Tab-separated table of C-alpha atoms and ligand atoms in Angstrom:
chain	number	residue	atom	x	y	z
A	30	UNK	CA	67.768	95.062	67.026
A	31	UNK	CA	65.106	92.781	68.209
A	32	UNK	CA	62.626	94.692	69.990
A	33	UNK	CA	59.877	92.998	72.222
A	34	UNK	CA	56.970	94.887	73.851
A	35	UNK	CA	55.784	92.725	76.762
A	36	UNK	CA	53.030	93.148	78.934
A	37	UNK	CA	54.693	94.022	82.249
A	38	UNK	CA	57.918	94.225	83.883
A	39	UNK	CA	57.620	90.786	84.905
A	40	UNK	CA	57.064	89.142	81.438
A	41	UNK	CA	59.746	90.829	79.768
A	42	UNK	CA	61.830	89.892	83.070
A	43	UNK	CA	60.982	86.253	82.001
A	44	UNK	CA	61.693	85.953	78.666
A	45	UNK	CA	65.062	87.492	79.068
A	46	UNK	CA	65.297	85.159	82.089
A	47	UNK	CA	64.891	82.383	80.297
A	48	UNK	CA	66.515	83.412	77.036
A	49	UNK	CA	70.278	83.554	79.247
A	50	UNK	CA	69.598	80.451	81.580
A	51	UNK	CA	69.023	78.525	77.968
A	52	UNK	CA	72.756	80.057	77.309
A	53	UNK	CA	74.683	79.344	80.431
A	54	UNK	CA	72.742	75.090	79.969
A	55	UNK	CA	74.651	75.541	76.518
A	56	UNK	CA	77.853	77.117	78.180
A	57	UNK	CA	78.143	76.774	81.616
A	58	UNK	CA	81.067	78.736	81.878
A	59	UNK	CA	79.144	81.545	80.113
A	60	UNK	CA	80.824	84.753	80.484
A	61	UNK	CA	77.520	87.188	81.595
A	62	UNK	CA	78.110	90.855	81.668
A	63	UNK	CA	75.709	92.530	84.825
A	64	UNK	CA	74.128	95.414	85.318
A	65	UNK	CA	72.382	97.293	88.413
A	66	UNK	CA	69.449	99.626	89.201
A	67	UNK	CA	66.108	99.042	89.969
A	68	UNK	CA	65.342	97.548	85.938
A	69	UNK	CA	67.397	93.707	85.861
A	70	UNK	CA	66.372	92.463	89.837
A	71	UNK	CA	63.542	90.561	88.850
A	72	UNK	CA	65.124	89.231	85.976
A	73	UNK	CA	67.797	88.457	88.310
A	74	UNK	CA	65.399	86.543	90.678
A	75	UNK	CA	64.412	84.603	87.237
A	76	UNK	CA	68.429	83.839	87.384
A	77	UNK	CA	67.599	82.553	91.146
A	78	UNK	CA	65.161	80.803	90.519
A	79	UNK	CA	66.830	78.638	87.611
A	80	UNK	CA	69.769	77.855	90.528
A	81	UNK	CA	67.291	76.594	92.685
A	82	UNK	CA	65.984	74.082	90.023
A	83	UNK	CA	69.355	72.918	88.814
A	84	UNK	CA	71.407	75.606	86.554
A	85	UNK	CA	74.664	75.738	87.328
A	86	UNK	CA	76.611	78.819	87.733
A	87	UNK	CA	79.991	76.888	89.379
A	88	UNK	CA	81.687	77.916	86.066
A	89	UNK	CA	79.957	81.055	84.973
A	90	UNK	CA	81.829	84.463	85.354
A	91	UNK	CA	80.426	88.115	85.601
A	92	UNK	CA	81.835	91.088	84.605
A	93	UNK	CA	79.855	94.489	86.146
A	94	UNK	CA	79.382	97.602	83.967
A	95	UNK	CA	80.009	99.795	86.663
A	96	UNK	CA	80.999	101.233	90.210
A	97	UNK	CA	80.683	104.219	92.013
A	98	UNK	CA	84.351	105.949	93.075
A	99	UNK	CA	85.024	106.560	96.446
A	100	UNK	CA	82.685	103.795	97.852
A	101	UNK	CA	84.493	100.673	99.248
A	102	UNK	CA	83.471	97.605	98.066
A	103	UNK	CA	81.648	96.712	100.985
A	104	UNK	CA	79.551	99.739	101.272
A	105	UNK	CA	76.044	99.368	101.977
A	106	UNK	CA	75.320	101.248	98.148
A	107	UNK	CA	78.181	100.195	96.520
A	108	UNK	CA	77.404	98.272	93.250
A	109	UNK	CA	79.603	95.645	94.363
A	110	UNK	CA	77.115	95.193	97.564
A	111	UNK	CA	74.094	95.022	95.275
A	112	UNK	CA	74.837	92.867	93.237
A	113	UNK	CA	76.080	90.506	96.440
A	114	UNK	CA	72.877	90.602	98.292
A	115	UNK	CA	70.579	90.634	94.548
A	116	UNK	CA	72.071	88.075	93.042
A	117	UNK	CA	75.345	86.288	93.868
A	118	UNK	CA	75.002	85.523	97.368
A	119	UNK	CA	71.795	83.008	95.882
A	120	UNK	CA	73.577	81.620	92.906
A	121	UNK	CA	76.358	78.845	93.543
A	122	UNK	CA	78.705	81.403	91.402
A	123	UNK	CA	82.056	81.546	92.959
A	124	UNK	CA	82.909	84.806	93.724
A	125	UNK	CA	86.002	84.779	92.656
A	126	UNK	CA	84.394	84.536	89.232
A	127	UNK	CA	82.597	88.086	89.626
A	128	UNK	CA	83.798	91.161	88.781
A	129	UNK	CA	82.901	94.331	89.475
A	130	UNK	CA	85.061	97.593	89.181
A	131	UNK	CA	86.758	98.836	92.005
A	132	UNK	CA	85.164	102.423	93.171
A	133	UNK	CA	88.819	102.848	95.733
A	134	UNK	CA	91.302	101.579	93.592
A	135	UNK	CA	94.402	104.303	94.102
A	136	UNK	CA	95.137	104.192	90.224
A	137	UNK	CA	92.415	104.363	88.343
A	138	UNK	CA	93.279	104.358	84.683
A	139	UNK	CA	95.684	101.607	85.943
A	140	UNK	CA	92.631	99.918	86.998
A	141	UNK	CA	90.247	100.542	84.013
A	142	UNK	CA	92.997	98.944	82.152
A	143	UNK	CA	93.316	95.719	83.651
A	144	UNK	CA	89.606	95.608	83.987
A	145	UNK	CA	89.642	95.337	80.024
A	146	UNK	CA	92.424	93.041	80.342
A	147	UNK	CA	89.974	90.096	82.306
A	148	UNK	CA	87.717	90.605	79.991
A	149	UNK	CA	89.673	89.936	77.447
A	150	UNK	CA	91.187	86.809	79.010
A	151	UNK	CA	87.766	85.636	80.225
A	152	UNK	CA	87.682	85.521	76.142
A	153	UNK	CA	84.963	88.448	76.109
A	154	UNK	CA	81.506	89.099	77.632
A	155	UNK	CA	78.805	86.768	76.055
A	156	UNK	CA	75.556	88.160	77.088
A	157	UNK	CA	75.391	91.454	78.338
A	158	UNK	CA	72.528	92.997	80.377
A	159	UNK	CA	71.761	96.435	80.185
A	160	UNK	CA	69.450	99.019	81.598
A	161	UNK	CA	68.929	102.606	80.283
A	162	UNK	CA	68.719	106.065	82.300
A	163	UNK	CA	66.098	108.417	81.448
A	164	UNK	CA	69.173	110.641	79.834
A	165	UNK	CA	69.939	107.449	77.512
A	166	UNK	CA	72.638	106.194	79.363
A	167	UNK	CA	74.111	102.874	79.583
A	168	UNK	CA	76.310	101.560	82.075
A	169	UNK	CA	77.310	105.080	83.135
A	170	UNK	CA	77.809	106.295	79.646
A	171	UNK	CA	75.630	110.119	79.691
A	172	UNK	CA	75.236	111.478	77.030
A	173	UNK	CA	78.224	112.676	74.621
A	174	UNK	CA	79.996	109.987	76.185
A	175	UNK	CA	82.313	108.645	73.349
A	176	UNK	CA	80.946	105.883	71.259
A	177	UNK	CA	84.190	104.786	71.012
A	178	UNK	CA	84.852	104.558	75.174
A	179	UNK	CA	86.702	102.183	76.776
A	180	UNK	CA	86.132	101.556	80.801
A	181	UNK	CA	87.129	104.547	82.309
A	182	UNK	CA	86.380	107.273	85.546
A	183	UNK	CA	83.074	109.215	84.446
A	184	UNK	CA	81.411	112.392	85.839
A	185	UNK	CA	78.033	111.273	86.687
A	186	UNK	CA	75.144	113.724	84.482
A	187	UNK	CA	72.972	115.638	87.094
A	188	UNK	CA	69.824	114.181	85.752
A	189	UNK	CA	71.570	110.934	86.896
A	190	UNK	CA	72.594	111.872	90.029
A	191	UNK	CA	68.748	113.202	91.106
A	192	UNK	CA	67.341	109.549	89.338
A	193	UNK	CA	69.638	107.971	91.883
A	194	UNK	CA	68.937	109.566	95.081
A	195	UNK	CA	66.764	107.362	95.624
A	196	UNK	CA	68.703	104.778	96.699
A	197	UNK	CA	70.482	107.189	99.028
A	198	UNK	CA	69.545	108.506	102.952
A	199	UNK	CA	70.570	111.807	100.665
A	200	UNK	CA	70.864	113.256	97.684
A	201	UNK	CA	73.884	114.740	98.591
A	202	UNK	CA	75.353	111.514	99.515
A	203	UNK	CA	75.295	110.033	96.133
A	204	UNK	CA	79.076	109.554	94.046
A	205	UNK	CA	79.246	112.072	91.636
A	206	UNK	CA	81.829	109.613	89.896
A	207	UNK	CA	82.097	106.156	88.201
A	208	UNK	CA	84.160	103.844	87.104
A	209	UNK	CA	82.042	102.562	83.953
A	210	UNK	CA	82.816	100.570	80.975
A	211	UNK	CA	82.949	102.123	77.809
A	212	UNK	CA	80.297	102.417	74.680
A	213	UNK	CA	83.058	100.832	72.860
A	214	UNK	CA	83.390	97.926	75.905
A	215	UNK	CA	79.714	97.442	75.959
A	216	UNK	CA	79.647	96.468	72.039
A	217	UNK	CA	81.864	93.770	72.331
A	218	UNK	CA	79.504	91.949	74.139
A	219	UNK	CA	78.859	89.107	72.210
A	220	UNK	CA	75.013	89.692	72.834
A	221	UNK	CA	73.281	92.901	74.427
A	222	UNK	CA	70.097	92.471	76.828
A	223	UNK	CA	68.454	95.591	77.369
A	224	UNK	CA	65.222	95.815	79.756
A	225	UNK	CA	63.639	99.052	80.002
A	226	UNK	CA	60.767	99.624	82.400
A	227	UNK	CA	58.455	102.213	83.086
A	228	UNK	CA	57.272	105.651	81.392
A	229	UNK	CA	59.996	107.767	82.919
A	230	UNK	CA	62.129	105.777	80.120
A	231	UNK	CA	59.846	106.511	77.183
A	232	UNK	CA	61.361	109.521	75.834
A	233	UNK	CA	65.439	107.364	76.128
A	234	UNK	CA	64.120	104.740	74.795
A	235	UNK	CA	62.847	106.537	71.756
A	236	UNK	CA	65.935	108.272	70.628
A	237	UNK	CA	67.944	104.412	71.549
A	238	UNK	CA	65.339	102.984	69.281
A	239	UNK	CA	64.423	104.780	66.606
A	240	UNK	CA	66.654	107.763	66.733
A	241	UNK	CA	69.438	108.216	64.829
A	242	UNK	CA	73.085	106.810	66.476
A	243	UNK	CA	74.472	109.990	68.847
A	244	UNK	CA	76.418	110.222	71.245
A	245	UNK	CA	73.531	112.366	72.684
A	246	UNK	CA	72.082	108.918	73.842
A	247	UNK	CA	74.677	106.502	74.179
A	248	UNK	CA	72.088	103.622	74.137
A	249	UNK	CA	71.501	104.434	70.181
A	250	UNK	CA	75.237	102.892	69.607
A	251	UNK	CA	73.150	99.499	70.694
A	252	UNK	CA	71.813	100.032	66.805
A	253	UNK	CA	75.268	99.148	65.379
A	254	UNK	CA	75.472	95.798	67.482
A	255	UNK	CA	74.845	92.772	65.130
A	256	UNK	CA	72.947	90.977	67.853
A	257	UNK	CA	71.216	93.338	70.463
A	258	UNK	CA	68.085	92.445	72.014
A	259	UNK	CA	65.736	94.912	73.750
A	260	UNK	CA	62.261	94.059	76.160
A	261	UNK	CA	59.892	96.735	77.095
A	262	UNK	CA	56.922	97.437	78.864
A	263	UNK	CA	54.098	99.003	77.643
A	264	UNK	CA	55.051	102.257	79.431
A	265	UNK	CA	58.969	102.252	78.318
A	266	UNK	CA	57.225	101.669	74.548
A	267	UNK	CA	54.934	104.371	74.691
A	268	UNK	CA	56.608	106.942	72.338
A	269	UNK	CA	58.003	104.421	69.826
A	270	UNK	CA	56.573	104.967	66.222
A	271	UNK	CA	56.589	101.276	65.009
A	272	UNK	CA	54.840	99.505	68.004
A	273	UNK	CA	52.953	97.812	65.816
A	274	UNK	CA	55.916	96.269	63.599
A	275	UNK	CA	57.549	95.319	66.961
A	276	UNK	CA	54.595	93.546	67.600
A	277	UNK	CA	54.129	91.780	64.317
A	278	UNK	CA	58.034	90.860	64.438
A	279	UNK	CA	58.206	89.474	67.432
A	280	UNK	CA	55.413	87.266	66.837
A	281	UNK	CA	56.681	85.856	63.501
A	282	UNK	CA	60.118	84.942	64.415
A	283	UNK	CA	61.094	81.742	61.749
A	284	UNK	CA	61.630	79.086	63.442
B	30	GLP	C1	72.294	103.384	86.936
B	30	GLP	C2	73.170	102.274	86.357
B	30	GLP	C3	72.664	101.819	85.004
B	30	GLP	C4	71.186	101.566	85.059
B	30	GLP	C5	70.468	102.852	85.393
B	30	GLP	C6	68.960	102.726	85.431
B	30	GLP	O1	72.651	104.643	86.531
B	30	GLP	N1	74.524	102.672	86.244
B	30	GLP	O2	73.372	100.649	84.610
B	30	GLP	O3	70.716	101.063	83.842
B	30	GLP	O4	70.920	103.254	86.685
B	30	GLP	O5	68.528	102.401	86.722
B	30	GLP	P1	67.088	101.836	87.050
B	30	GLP	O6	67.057	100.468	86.499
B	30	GLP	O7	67.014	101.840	88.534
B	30	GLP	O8	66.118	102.744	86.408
């Protein structure tokens, strides 16, 4: 695990920025897997920004991690909406290229299935970007979530469901369900991107980091992935014991 502590939000938002629009020059049909939340949007405005100036995303294709059930795709919070109005509707991406799971489909193992299935076809997810929720979670893996998970319907933890009230009129109105893809999913991303921002993710980031690999915090299964990258604030890095050899790593890369 490479693990960078960055200044701010917005320099760790760069350098992961610029680390995947370096990829999808060397691959434009890149195969990027997305995330949502608060944590990747200005990273995702770095992803803007490089369409403005001449990246191409004609051939690049998107898979999402996850989608709330019951919300239709065009939903004012569904993920799919999000990630329309944050990022695609600026890039020249077709969006027939992007996936994101679908929160009404009738059968949903059927679904989680074939979701797999693109993947697979699109030949696998090269870079994969990742949050964390302040119960460990990625995608919407909560804790004790298999390690081994495939893309599947979740029950949403109640920590989870309070964090993301906030993006609802109210609390009651947010899904108590997902459609996520699995631990085991996320680790076949070729490459893992994982920005965490912001002391409320101190305490997950610590057990993803430098605990030991549980299913208690399904981030820590990122520790078993040959090629995972992680940027930080200051805040997010707060609790981590070896700041310092973070530090000195990241600053002695060979060339
Ligand atoms: C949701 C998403 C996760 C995301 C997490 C953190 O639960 N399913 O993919 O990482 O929220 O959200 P935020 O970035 O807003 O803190």
């Amino acid at each position: 695990m490479d693990v960078f502590i960055c200044k701010d939000s917005e320099e760790a938002s760069r350098l992961a920025g610029e680390q995947i629009i370096k990829q999808i020059r060397a691959n434009p049909a890149l195969v990027l897997g997305l995330a949502t939340g608060s944590t990747p949007l200005r990273l995702y405005k770095e992803l803007i920004k490089a369409c403005q100036t001449g990246t191409d995303f004609s051939r690049v294709r998107s898979f999402n991690l996850d989608e709330y059930v019951g919300l239709p795709s065009d939903h004012p919070k569904s993920y799919r909406t999000f990630m329309n109005d944050n990022l695609f509707s600026h890039l020249n991406i077709r969006l027939e290229n992007t996936h994101v799971p679908n929160g009404m489909a009738h059968d949903i193992p059927a679904h989680c299935a074939a979701y797999e299935a693109e993947i697979k076809a699109a030949g696998g997810i090269d870079v994969q970007v990742l949050g964390i929720g302040s119960d460990g979670h990625i995608g919407f893996n909560e804790p004790t979530s298999s390690l081994a998970s495939r893309t599947r319907i979740v029950t949403l933890a109640e920590q989870t469901l309070h964090d993301n009230a906030r993006f609802f009129a109210n609390a009651s109105d947010v899904p108590h369900y997902a459609i996520s893809m699995g631990v085991g999913t996320i680790l076949e991303a070729k490459q893992c991107v994982m920005l965490c921002f912001g002391a409320n993710k101190a305490k997950a980031v610590k057990g993803a980091i430098e605990g030991g690999i549980s299913q208690f915090n399904p981030a820590s299964a990122l520790q078993m992935h040959p090629n995972t990258v992680v940027y930080l604030d200051e805040a997010a890095a707060t609790d981590l014991q070896l700041k310092d050899d973070y530090r000195w790593a990241s600053t002695h890369k060979p060339q």
